[in-house]
C-alpha atoms as a printed R data frame, in Angstrom:
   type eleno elety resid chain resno       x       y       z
1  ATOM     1    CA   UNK     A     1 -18.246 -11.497 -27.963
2  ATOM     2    CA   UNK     A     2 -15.153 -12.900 -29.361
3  ATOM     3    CA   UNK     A     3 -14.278  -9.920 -31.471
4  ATOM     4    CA   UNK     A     4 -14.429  -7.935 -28.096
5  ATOM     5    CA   UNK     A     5 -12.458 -10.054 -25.920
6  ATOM     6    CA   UNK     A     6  -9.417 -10.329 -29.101
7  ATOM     7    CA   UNK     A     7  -9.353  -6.323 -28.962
8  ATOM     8    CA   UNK     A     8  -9.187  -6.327 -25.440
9  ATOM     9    CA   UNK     A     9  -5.902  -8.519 -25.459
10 ATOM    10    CA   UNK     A    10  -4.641  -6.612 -28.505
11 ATOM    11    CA   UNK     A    11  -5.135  -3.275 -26.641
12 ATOM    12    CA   UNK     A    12  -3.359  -5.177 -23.685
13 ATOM    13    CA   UNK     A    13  -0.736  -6.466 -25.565
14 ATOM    14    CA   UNK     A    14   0.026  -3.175 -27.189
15 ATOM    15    CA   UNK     A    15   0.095  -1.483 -23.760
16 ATOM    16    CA   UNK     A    16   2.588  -3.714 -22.296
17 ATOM    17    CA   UNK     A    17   4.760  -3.100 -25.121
18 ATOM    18    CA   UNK     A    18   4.609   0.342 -25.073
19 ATOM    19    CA   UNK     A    19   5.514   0.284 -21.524
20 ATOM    20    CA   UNK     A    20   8.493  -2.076 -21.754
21 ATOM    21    CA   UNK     A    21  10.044  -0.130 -24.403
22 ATOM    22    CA   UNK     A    22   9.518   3.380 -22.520
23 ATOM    23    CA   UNK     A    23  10.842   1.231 -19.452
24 ATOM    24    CA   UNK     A    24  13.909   0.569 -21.855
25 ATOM    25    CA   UNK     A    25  14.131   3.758 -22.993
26 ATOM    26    CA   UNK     A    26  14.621   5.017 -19.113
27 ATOM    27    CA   UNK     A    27  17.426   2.678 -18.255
28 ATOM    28    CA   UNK     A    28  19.286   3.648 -21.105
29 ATOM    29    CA   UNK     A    29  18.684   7.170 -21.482
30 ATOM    30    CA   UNK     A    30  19.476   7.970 -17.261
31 ATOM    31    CA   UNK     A    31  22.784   8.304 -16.553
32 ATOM    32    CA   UNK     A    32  22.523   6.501 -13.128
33 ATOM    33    CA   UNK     A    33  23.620   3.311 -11.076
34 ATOM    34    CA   UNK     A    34  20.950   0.465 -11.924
35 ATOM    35    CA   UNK     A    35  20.317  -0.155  -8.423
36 ATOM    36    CA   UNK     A    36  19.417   3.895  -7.771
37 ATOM    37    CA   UNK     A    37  17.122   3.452 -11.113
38 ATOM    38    CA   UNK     A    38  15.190   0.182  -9.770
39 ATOM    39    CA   UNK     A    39  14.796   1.944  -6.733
40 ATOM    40    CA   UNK     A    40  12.947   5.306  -7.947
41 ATOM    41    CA   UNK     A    41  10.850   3.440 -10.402
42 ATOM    42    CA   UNK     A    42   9.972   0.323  -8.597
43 ATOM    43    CA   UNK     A    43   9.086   3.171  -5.590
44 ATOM    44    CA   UNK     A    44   6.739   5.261  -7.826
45 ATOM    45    CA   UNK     A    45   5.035   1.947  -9.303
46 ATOM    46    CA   UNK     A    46   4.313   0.518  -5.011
47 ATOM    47    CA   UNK     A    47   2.817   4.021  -4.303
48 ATOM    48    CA   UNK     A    48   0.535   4.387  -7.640
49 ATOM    49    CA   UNK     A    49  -0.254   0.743  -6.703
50 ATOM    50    CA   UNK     A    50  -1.050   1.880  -3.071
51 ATOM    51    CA   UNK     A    51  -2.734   4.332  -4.283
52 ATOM    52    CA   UNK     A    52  -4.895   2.727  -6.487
53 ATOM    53    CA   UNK     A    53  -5.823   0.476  -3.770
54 ATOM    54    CA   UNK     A    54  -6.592   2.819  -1.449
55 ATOM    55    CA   UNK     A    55  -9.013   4.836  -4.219
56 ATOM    56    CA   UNK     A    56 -10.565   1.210  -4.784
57 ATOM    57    CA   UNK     A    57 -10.916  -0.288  -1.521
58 ATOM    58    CA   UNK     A    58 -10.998   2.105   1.213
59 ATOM    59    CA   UNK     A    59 -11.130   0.561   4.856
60 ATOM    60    CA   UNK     A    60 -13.631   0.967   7.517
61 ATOM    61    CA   UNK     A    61 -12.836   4.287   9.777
62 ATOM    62    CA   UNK     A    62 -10.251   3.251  12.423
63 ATOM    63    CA   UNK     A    63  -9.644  -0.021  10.390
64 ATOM    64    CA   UNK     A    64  -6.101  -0.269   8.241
65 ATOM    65    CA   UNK     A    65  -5.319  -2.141   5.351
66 ATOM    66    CA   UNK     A    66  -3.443  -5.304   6.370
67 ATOM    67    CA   UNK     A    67  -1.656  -6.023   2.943
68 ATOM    68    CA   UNK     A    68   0.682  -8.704   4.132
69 ATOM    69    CA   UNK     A    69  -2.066 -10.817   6.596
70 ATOM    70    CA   UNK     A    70  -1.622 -14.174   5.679
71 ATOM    71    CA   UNK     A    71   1.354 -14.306   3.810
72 ATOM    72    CA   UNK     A    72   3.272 -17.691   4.233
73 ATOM    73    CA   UNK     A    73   6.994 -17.986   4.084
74 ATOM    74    CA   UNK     A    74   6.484 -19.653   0.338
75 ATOM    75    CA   UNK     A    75   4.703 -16.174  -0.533
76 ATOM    76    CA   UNK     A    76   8.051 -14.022   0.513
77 ATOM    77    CA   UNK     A    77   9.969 -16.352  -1.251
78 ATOM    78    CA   UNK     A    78   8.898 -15.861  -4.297
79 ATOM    79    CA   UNK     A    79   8.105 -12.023  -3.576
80 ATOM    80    CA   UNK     A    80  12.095 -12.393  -3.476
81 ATOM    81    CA   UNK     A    81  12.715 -14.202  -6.140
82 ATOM    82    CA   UNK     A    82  10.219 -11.657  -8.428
83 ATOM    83    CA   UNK     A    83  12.311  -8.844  -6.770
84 ATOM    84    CA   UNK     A    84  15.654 -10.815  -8.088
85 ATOM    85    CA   UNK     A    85  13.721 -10.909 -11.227
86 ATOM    86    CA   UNK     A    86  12.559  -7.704 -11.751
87 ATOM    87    CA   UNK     A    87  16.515  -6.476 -10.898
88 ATOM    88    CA   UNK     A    88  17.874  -9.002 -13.358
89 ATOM    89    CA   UNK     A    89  15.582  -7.496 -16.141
90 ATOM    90    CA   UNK     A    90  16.749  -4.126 -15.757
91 ATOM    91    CA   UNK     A    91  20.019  -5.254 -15.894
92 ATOM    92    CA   UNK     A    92  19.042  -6.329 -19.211
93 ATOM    93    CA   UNK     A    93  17.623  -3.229 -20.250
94 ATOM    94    CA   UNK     A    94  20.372  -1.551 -19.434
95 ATOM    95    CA   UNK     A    95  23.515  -2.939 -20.390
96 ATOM    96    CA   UNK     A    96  22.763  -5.132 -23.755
97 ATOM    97    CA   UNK     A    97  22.170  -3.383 -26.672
């Protein structure tokens, strides 16, 4: 019931926050350029994310996983504009105290 569903989104909420500060905590802690540091952890997070999907949702034999069919040039926009995002937020994380 209700009681369920507010754990759920306090367990989620203190998951999220655990992770941002660890996230935090490895831009801060690394002494590398931010763009090497995006790169090695937004790689690791695509391929446990590919991973995952593969586990989840495995194809037919012969068939592949077409992750990008029917993507529209509004969808690449704002997979850009997340991207720019995401890059702007470890900038954050890194540099301001």
């Amino acid at each position: 019931g209700v009681f369920a569903g507010f754990a759920f989104v306090l367990a989620l909420l203190v998951l999220t926050s655990a992770s941002a500060v660890a996230c935090e905590f490895a831009y801060k802690s690394i002494p590398l350029p931010l763009r090497f540091q995006n790169l090695v952890l937004y790689t690791e997070g695509c391929l446990l994310n590919y991973l995952t999907l593969l586990i989840r949702h495995r194809p037919a034999h012969g068939r592949s996983l077409q992750l990008t069919a029917g993507f529209s040039l509004w969808t690449w926009l704002v997979v850009f504009i997340q991207a720019c995002a995401g890059y702007a937020v470890g900038a954050i994380f890194k540099y301001i105290d």
